[in-house]
Amino acid sequence: MGKAFVFGDGISTDLLAPGNKLKCPPEELVRHCMTAMMPEFPDVAACGDIVFAGKNFGQGSSREQAVVSLQLLGIQAVLATSFARIFYRNALNLGLPIFEFAHTHEISAGDAVDLDLDSGTLTNRTTGKSYEITPLPPQLMKIVEAGGLIADLERRIGEGG
């Protein structure tokens, strides 16, 4: 269980990992994640929290650091109305669960939320409402469960292919 962070449409990779900070080590870069929208975000985000957003989350340049910053902050998943294609692939390749979710407008910042990947259910403990989440296809879920594409490939090689 975690708390909800709610953002609007068009959250860009530059908001998640500012271009002028990309040469910083990940531990420094993460201190700037979403600070243009919410200056306290890196200080208040915690393990298990979930980001909710509107349309085209992750638009902009194809920087993996955007996903890594969310992961380093402990964000367990991102649910948005839609995702930029390259962010979607980067997230799954790095093991961050992301789901298209049409009900982001029903979630409020700070709500206590619980995402159960096994049952495909999001429960808003603050309002008592539950939502069905369309699961990732099994092959993509295996990548996420392994911790990313490289970890999944290493697992499969270790199993003999």
mmCIF file of N, CA, C and O in Angstrom, residues 16-82:
data_model
loop_
_atom_site.group_PDB
_atom_site.id
_atom_site.type_symbol
_atom_site.label_atom_id
_atom_site.label_comp_id
_atom_site.label_asym_id
_atom_site.label_seq_id
_atom_site.Cartn_x
_atom_site.Cartn_y
_atom_site.Cartn_z
ATOM 1 N N LEU A 16 10.522 14.505 -15.301
ATOM 2 C CA LEU A 16 10.952 13.356 -14.508
ATOM 3 C C LEU A 16 12.460 13.300 -14.324
ATOM 4 O O LEU A 16 12.957 12.871 -13.278
ATOM 5 N N ALA A 17 13.194 13.717 -15.356
ATOM 6 C CA ALA A 17 14.665 13.709 -15.334
ATOM 7 C C ALA A 17 15.138 14.907 -16.152
ATOM 8 O O ALA A 17 15.371 14.790 -17.357
ATOM 9 N N PRO A 18 15.245 16.074 -15.508
ATOM 10 C CA PRO A 18 15.580 17.298 -16.239
ATOM 11 C C PRO A 18 16.869 17.177 -17.061
ATOM 12 O O PRO A 18 17.884 16.671 -16.571
ATOM 13 N N GLY A 19 16.784 17.641 -18.297
ATOM 14 C CA GLY A 19 17.911 17.539 -19.221
ATOM 15 C C GLY A 19 19.193 18.158 -18.712
ATOM 16 O O GLY A 19 20.283 17.637 -18.956
ATOM 17 N N ASN A 20 19.090 19.263 -17.983
ATOM 18 C CA ASN A 20 20.296 19.932 -17.490
ATOM 19 C C ASN A 20 20.941 19.198 -16.310
ATOM 20 O O ASN A 20 21.987 19.598 -15.828
ATOM 21 N N LYS A 21 20.322 18.102 -15.869
ATOM 22 C CA LYS A 21 20.858 17.308 -14.752
ATOM 23 C C LYS A 21 21.240 15.886 -15.173
ATOM 24 O O LYS A 21 21.631 15.075 -14.339
ATOM 25 N N LEU A 22 21.145 15.575 -16.461
ATOM 26 C CA LEU A 22 21.359 14.198 -16.917
ATOM 27 C C LEU A 22 22.773 13.680 -16.687
ATOM 28 O O LEU A 22 22.974 12.472 -16.624
ATOM 29 N N LYS A 23 23.741 14.565 -16.550
ATOM 30 C CA LYS A 23 25.116 14.111 -16.307
ATOM 31 C C LYS A 23 25.365 13.795 -14.832
ATOM 32 O O LYS A 23 26.403 13.248 -14.483
ATOM 33 N N CYS A 24 24.401 14.105 -13.999
ATOM 34 C CA CYS A 24 24.517 13.795 -12.574
ATOM 35 C C CYS A 24 24.342 12.289 -12.367
ATOM 36 O O CYS A 24 23.646 11.635 -13.132
ATOM 37 N N PRO A 25 24.951 11.749 -11.324
ATOM 38 C CA PRO A 25 24.677 10.341 -11.001
ATOM 39 C C PRO A 25 23.193 10.187 -10.644
ATOM 40 O O PRO A 25 22.558 11.142 -10.195
ATOM 41 N N PRO A 26 22.643 8.989 -10.835
ATOM 42 C CA PRO A 26 21.210 8.780 -10.582
ATOM 43 C C PRO A 26 20.761 9.232 -9.188
ATOM 44 O O PRO A 26 19.662 9.763 -9.038
ATOM 45 N N GLU A 27 21.600 9.058 -8.188
ATOM 46 C CA GLU A 27 21.236 9.443 -6.821
ATOM 47 C C GLU A 27 21.071 10.954 -6.683
ATOM 48 O O GLU A 27 20.339 11.423 -5.813
ATOM 49 N N GLU A 28 21.738 11.725 -7.524
ATOM 50 C CA GLU A 28 21.568 13.186 -7.536
ATOM 51 C C GLU A 28 20.415 13.575 -8.459
ATOM 52 O O GLU A 28 19.607 14.439 -8.133
ATOM 53 N N LEU A 29 20.345 12.952 -9.616
ATOM 54 C CA LEU A 29 19.291 13.256 -10.584
ATOM 55 C C LEU A 29 17.910 13.075 -9.965
ATOM 56 O O LEU A 29 17.007 13.883 -10.182
ATOM 57 N N VAL A 30 17.735 12.040 -9.169
ATOM 58 C CA VAL A 30 16.440 11.746 -8.563
ATOM 59 C C VAL A 30 15.961 12.899 -7.675
ATOM 60 O O VAL A 30 14.766 13.088 -7.486
ATOM 61 N N ARG A 31 16.860 13.696 -7.163
ATOM 62 C CA ARG A 31 16.495 14.832 -6.305
ATOM 63 C C ARG A 31 15.766 15.928 -7.081
ATOM 64 O O ARG A 31 15.245 16.872 -6.493
ATOM 65 N N HIS A 32 15.727 15.796 -8.416
ATOM 66 C CA HIS A 32 15.084 16.802 -9.273
ATOM 67 C C HIS A 32 13.824 16.267 -9.957
ATOM 68 O O HIS A 32 13.182 16.980 -10.711
ATOM 69 N N CYS A 33 13.479 15.021 -9.675
ATOM 70 C CA CYS A 33 12.320 14.385 -10.309
ATOM 71 C C CYS A 33 11.025 15.114 -9.936
ATOM 72 O O CYS A 33 10.684 15.220 -8.758
ATOM 73 N N MET A 34 10.346 15.629 -10.916
ATOM 74 C CA MET A 34 9.045 16.301 -10.788
ATOM 75 C C MET A 34 9.078 17.585 -9.957
ATOM 76 O O MET A 34 8.016 18.126 -9.626
ATOM 77 N N THR A 35 10.256 18.101 -9.651
ATOM 78 C CA THR A 35 10.308 19.293 -8.799
ATOM 79 C C THR A 35 9.740 20.532 -9.492
ATOM 80 O O THR A 35 9.313 21.461 -8.799
ATOM 81 N N ALA A 36 9.710 20.562 -10.822
ATOM 82 C CA ALA A 36 9.100 21.699 -11.519
ATOM 83 C C ALA A 36 7.588 21.733 -11.295
ATOM 84 O O ALA A 36 6.975 22.795 -11.348
ATOM 85 N N MET A 37 6.987 20.583 -11.022
ATOM 86 C CA MET A 37 5.538 20.507 -10.777
ATOM 87 C C MET A 37 5.226 20.460 -9.276
ATOM 88 O O MET A 37 4.208 20.975 -8.840
ATOM 89 N N MET A 38 6.097 19.777 -8.544
ATOM 90 C CA MET A 38 5.873 19.559 -7.111
ATOM 91 C C MET A 38 7.244 19.538 -6.428
ATOM 92 O O MET A 38 7.863 18.483 -6.329
ATOM 93 N N PRO A 39 7.719 20.685 -5.973
ATOM 94 C CA PRO A 39 9.086 20.775 -5.444
ATOM 95 C C PRO A 39 9.426 19.755 -4.360
ATOM 96 O O PRO A 39 10.559 19.302 -4.260
ATOM 97 N N GLU A 40 8.455 19.349 -3.573
ATOM 98 C CA GLU A 40 8.714 18.422 -2.470
ATOM 99 C C GLU A 40 8.649 16.952 -2.886
ATOM 100 O O GLU A 40 8.905 16.066 -2.068
ATOM 101 N N PHE A 41 8.325 16.665 -4.140
ATOM 102 C CA PHE A 41 8.112 15.286 -4.577
ATOM 103 C C PHE A 41 9.242 14.336 -4.174
ATOM 104 O O PHE A 41 8.977 13.287 -3.590
ATOM 105 N N PRO A 42 10.515 14.647 -4.443
ATOM 106 C CA PRO A 42 11.566 13.690 -4.068
ATOM 107 C C PRO A 42 11.661 13.452 -2.555
ATOM 108 O O PRO A 42 12.128 12.403 -2.124
ATOM 109 N N ASP A 43 11.208 14.400 -1.772
ATOM 110 C CA ASP A 43 11.292 14.266 -0.316
ATOM 111 C C ASP A 43 10.112 13.511 0.280
ATOM 112 O O ASP A 43 10.232 12.921 1.357
ATOM 113 N N VAL A 44 8.971 13.514 -0.407
ATOM 114 C CA VAL A 44 7.777 12.896 0.174
ATOM 115 C C VAL A 44 7.390 11.580 -0.503
ATOM 116 O O VAL A 44 6.620 10.807 0.071
ATOM 117 N N ALA A 45 7.905 11.318 -1.694
ATOM 118 C CA ALA A 45 7.623 10.035 -2.351
ATOM 119 C C ALA A 45 8.325 8.932 -1.564
ATOM 120 O O ALA A 45 9.447 9.099 -1.091
ATOM 121 N N ALA A 46 7.635 7.808 -1.432
ATOM 122 C CA ALA A 46 8.183 6.701 -0.648
ATOM 123 C C ALA A 46 7.894 5.375 -1.334
ATOM 124 O O ALA A 46 7.048 5.284 -2.223
ATOM 125 N N CYS A 47 8.579 4.367 -0.881
ATOM 126 C CA CYS A 47 8.424 3.028 -1.427
ATOM 127 C C CYS A 47 6.964 2.587 -1.351
ATOM 128 O O CYS A 47 6.343 2.677 -0.287
ATOM 129 N N GLY A 48 6.424 2.150 -2.487
ATOM 130 C CA GLY A 48 5.051 1.686 -2.546
ATOM 131 C C GLY A 48 4.067 2.717 -3.055
ATOM 132 O O GLY A 48 2.911 2.393 -3.320
ATOM 133 N N ASP A 49 4.500 3.971 -3.194
ATOM 134 C CA ASP A 49 3.609 5.007 -3.703
ATOM 135 C C ASP A 49 3.333 4.788 -5.193
ATOM 136 O O ASP A 49 4.102 4.123 -5.890
ATOM 137 N N ILE A 50 2.226 5.367 -5.659
ATOM 138 C CA ILE A 50 1.808 5.210 -7.046
ATOM 139 C C ILE A 50 1.573 6.584 -7.655
ATOM 140 O O ILE A 50 0.972 7.457 -7.028
ATOM 141 N N VAL A 51 2.047 6.752 -8.886
ATOM 142 C CA VAL A 51 1.823 7.981 -9.634
ATOM 143 C C VAL A 51 0.626 7.764 -10.552
ATOM 144 O O VAL A 51 0.541 6.757 -11.263
ATOM 145 N N PHE A 52 -0.299 8.720 -10.537
ATOM 146 C CA PHE A 52 -1.449 8.743 -11.434
ATOM 147 C C PHE A 52 -1.330 9.989 -12.302
ATOM 148 O O PHE A 52 -0.915 11.046 -11.821
ATOM 149 N N ALA A 53 -1.689 9.852 -13.569
ATOM 150 C CA ALA A 53 -1.588 11.000 -14.467
ATOM 151 C C ALA A 53 -2.596 10.874 -15.599
ATOM 152 O O ALA A 53 -3.269 9.849 -15.752
ATOM 153 N N GLY A 54 -2.653 11.916 -16.394
ATOM 154 C CA GLY A 54 -3.573 11.965 -17.516
ATOM 155 C C GLY A 54 -2.967 11.394 -18.782
ATOM 156 O O GLY A 54 -2.298 10.364 -18.771
ATOM 157 N N LYS A 55 -3.171 12.121 -19.860
ATOM 158 C CA LYS A 55 -2.763 11.661 -21.185
ATOM 159 C C LYS A 55 -1.274 11.859 -21.437
ATOM 160 O O LYS A 55 -0.676 12.830 -20.973
ATOM 161 N N ASN A 56 -0.716 10.934 -22.202
ATOM 162 C CA ASN A 56 0.632 11.036 -22.771
ATOM 163 C C ASN A 56 1.733 11.158 -21.719
ATOM 164 O O ASN A 56 2.674 11.933 -21.879
ATOM 165 N N PHE A 57 1.626 10.384 -20.659
ATOM 166 C CA PHE A 57 2.657 10.390 -19.621
ATOM 167 C C PHE A 57 3.981 9.930 -20.232
ATOM 168 O O PHE A 57 4.034 8.940 -20.948
ATOM 169 N N GLY A 58 5.053 10.656 -19.939
ATOM 170 C CA GLY A 58 6.378 10.292 -20.427
ATOM 171 C C GLY A 58 6.687 10.804 -21.817
ATOM 172 O O GLY A 58 7.613 10.316 -22.465
ATOM 173 N N GLN A 59 5.950 11.800 -22.273
ATOM 174 C CA GLN A 59 6.220 12.361 -23.596
ATOM 175 C C GLN A 59 7.582 13.035 -23.609
ATOM 176 O O GLN A 59 8.138 13.351 -22.569
ATOM 177 N N GLY A 60 8.114 13.226 -24.791
ATOM 178 C CA GLY A 60 9.396 13.913 -24.920
ATOM 179 C C GLY A 60 10.511 12.961 -25.295
ATOM 180 O O GLY A 60 10.284 11.930 -25.922
ATOM 181 N N SER A 61 11.689 13.299 -24.866
ATOM 182 C CA SER A 61 12.855 12.518 -25.273
ATOM 183 C C SER A 61 12.876 11.150 -24.594
ATOM 184 O O SER A 61 12.282 10.946 -23.544
ATOM 185 N N SER A 62 13.596 10.253 -25.221
ATOM 186 C CA SER A 62 13.592 8.852 -24.774
ATOM 187 C C SER A 62 14.684 8.602 -23.744
ATOM 188 O O SER A 62 15.622 7.879 -23.994
ATOM 189 N N ARG A 63 14.540 9.185 -22.587
ATOM 190 C CA ARG A 63 15.559 9.008 -21.548
ATOM 191 C C ARG A 63 15.120 7.987 -20.505
ATOM 192 O O ARG A 63 14.106 8.155 -19.850
ATOM 193 N N GLU A 64 15.925 6.961 -20.386
ATOM 194 C CA GLU A 64 15.653 5.925 -19.383
ATOM 195 C C GLU A 64 15.739 6.481 -17.967
ATOM 196 O O GLU A 64 15.140 5.939 -17.049
ATOM 197 N N GLN A 65 16.481 7.572 -17.803
ATOM 198 C CA GLN A 65 16.631 8.167 -16.474
ATOM 199 C C GLN A 65 15.286 8.579 -15.878
ATOM 200 O O GLN A 65 15.143 8.638 -14.659
ATOM 201 N N ALA A 66 14.300 8.857 -16.725
ATOM 202 C CA ALA A 66 12.977 9.222 -16.223
ATOM 203 C C ALA A 66 12.369 8.063 -15.433
ATOM 204 O O ALA A 66 11.814 8.249 -14.355
ATOM 205 N N VAL A 67 12.509 6.863 -15.965
ATOM 206 C CA VAL A 67 12.006 5.671 -15.281
ATOM 207 C C VAL A 67 12.854 5.383 -14.046
ATOM 208 O O VAL A 67 12.328 5.117 -12.963
ATOM 209 N N VAL A 68 14.151 5.450 -14.192
ATOM 210 C CA VAL A 68 15.065 5.152 -13.081
ATOM 211 C C VAL A 68 14.793 6.088 -11.906
ATOM 212 O O VAL A 68 14.787 5.653 -10.744
ATOM 213 N N SER A 69 14.527 7.357 -12.181
ATOM 214 C CA SER A 69 14.249 8.300 -11.098
ATOM 215 C C SER A 69 13.004 7.885 -10.312
ATOM 216 O O SER A 69 13.008 7.917 -9.080
ATOM 217 N N LEU A 70 11.962 7.496 -11.026
ATOM 218 C CA LEU A 70 10.752 7.036 -10.326
ATOM 219 C C LEU A 70 11.049 5.795 -9.490
ATOM 220 O O LEU A 70 10.605 5.687 -8.344
ATOM 221 N N GLN A 71 11.820 4.883 -10.052
ATOM 222 C CA GLN A 71 12.160 3.659 -9.316
ATOM 223 C C GLN A 71 12.993 3.962 -8.076
ATOM 224 O O GLN A 71 12.759 3.384 -7.010
ATOM 225 N N LEU A 72 13.958 4.845 -8.189
ATOM 226 C CA LEU A 72 14.797 5.181 -7.039
ATOM 227 C C LEU A 72 13.997 5.840 -5.924
ATOM 228 O O LEU A 72 14.357 5.724 -4.754
ATOM 229 N N LEU A 73 12.918 6.513 -6.289
ATOM 230 C CA LEU A 73 12.054 7.118 -5.276
ATOM 231 C C LEU A 73 11.122 6.099 -4.627
ATOM 232 O O LEU A 73 10.440 6.405 -3.664
ATOM 233 N N GLY A 74 11.069 4.889 -5.185
ATOM 234 C CA GLY A 74 10.240 3.840 -4.623
ATOM 235 C C GLY A 74 8.855 3.743 -5.241
ATOM 236 O O GLY A 74 8.009 3.002 -4.732
ATOM 237 N N ILE A 75 8.607 4.491 -6.312
ATOM 238 C CA ILE A 75 7.300 4.440 -6.964
ATOM 239 C C ILE A 75 7.068 3.015 -7.457
ATOM 240 O O ILE A 75 7.881 2.468 -8.188
ATOM 241 N N GLN A 76 5.964 2.406 -7.028
ATOM 242 C CA GLN A 76 5.713 0.999 -7.381
ATOM 243 C C GLN A 76 5.050 0.840 -8.733
ATOM 244 O O GLN A 76 5.149 -0.222 -9.348
ATOM 245 N N ALA A 77 4.369 1.885 -9.222
ATOM 246 C CA ALA A 77 3.695 1.789 -10.516
ATOM 247 C C ALA A 77 3.255 3.176 -10.954
ATOM 248 O O ALA A 77 3.150 4.100 -10.137
ATOM 249 N N VAL A 78 2.981 3.282 -12.252
ATOM 250 C CA VAL A 78 2.396 4.494 -12.810
ATOM 251 C C VAL A 78 1.117 4.082 -13.521
ATOM 252 O O VAL A 78 1.124 3.148 -14.331
ATOM 253 N N LEU A 79 0.027 4.764 -13.203
ATOM 254 C CA LEU A 79 -1.246 4.549 -13.873
ATOM 255 C C LEU A 79 -1.631 5.863 -14.536
ATOM 256 O O LEU A 79 -1.689 6.906 -13.861
ATOM 257 N N ALA A 80 -1.856 5.826 -15.841
ATOM 258 C CA ALA A 80 -2.176 7.048 -16.575
ATOM 259 C C ALA A 80 -3.218 6.749 -17.647
ATOM 260 O O ALA A 80 -3.402 5.593 -18.045
ATOM 261 N N THR A 81 -3.864 7.791 -18.108
ATOM 262 C CA THR A 81 -4.843 7.634 -19.174
ATOM 263 C C THR A 81 -4.182 7.068 -20.420
ATOM 264 O O THR A 81 -4.733 6.198 -21.087
ATOM 265 N N SER A 82 -2.982 7.563 -20.722
ATOM 266 C CA SER A 82 -2.193 7.021 -21.841
ATOM 267 C C SER A 82 -0.728 7.359 -21.618
ATOM 268 O O SER A 82 -0.387 8.219 -20.809
#
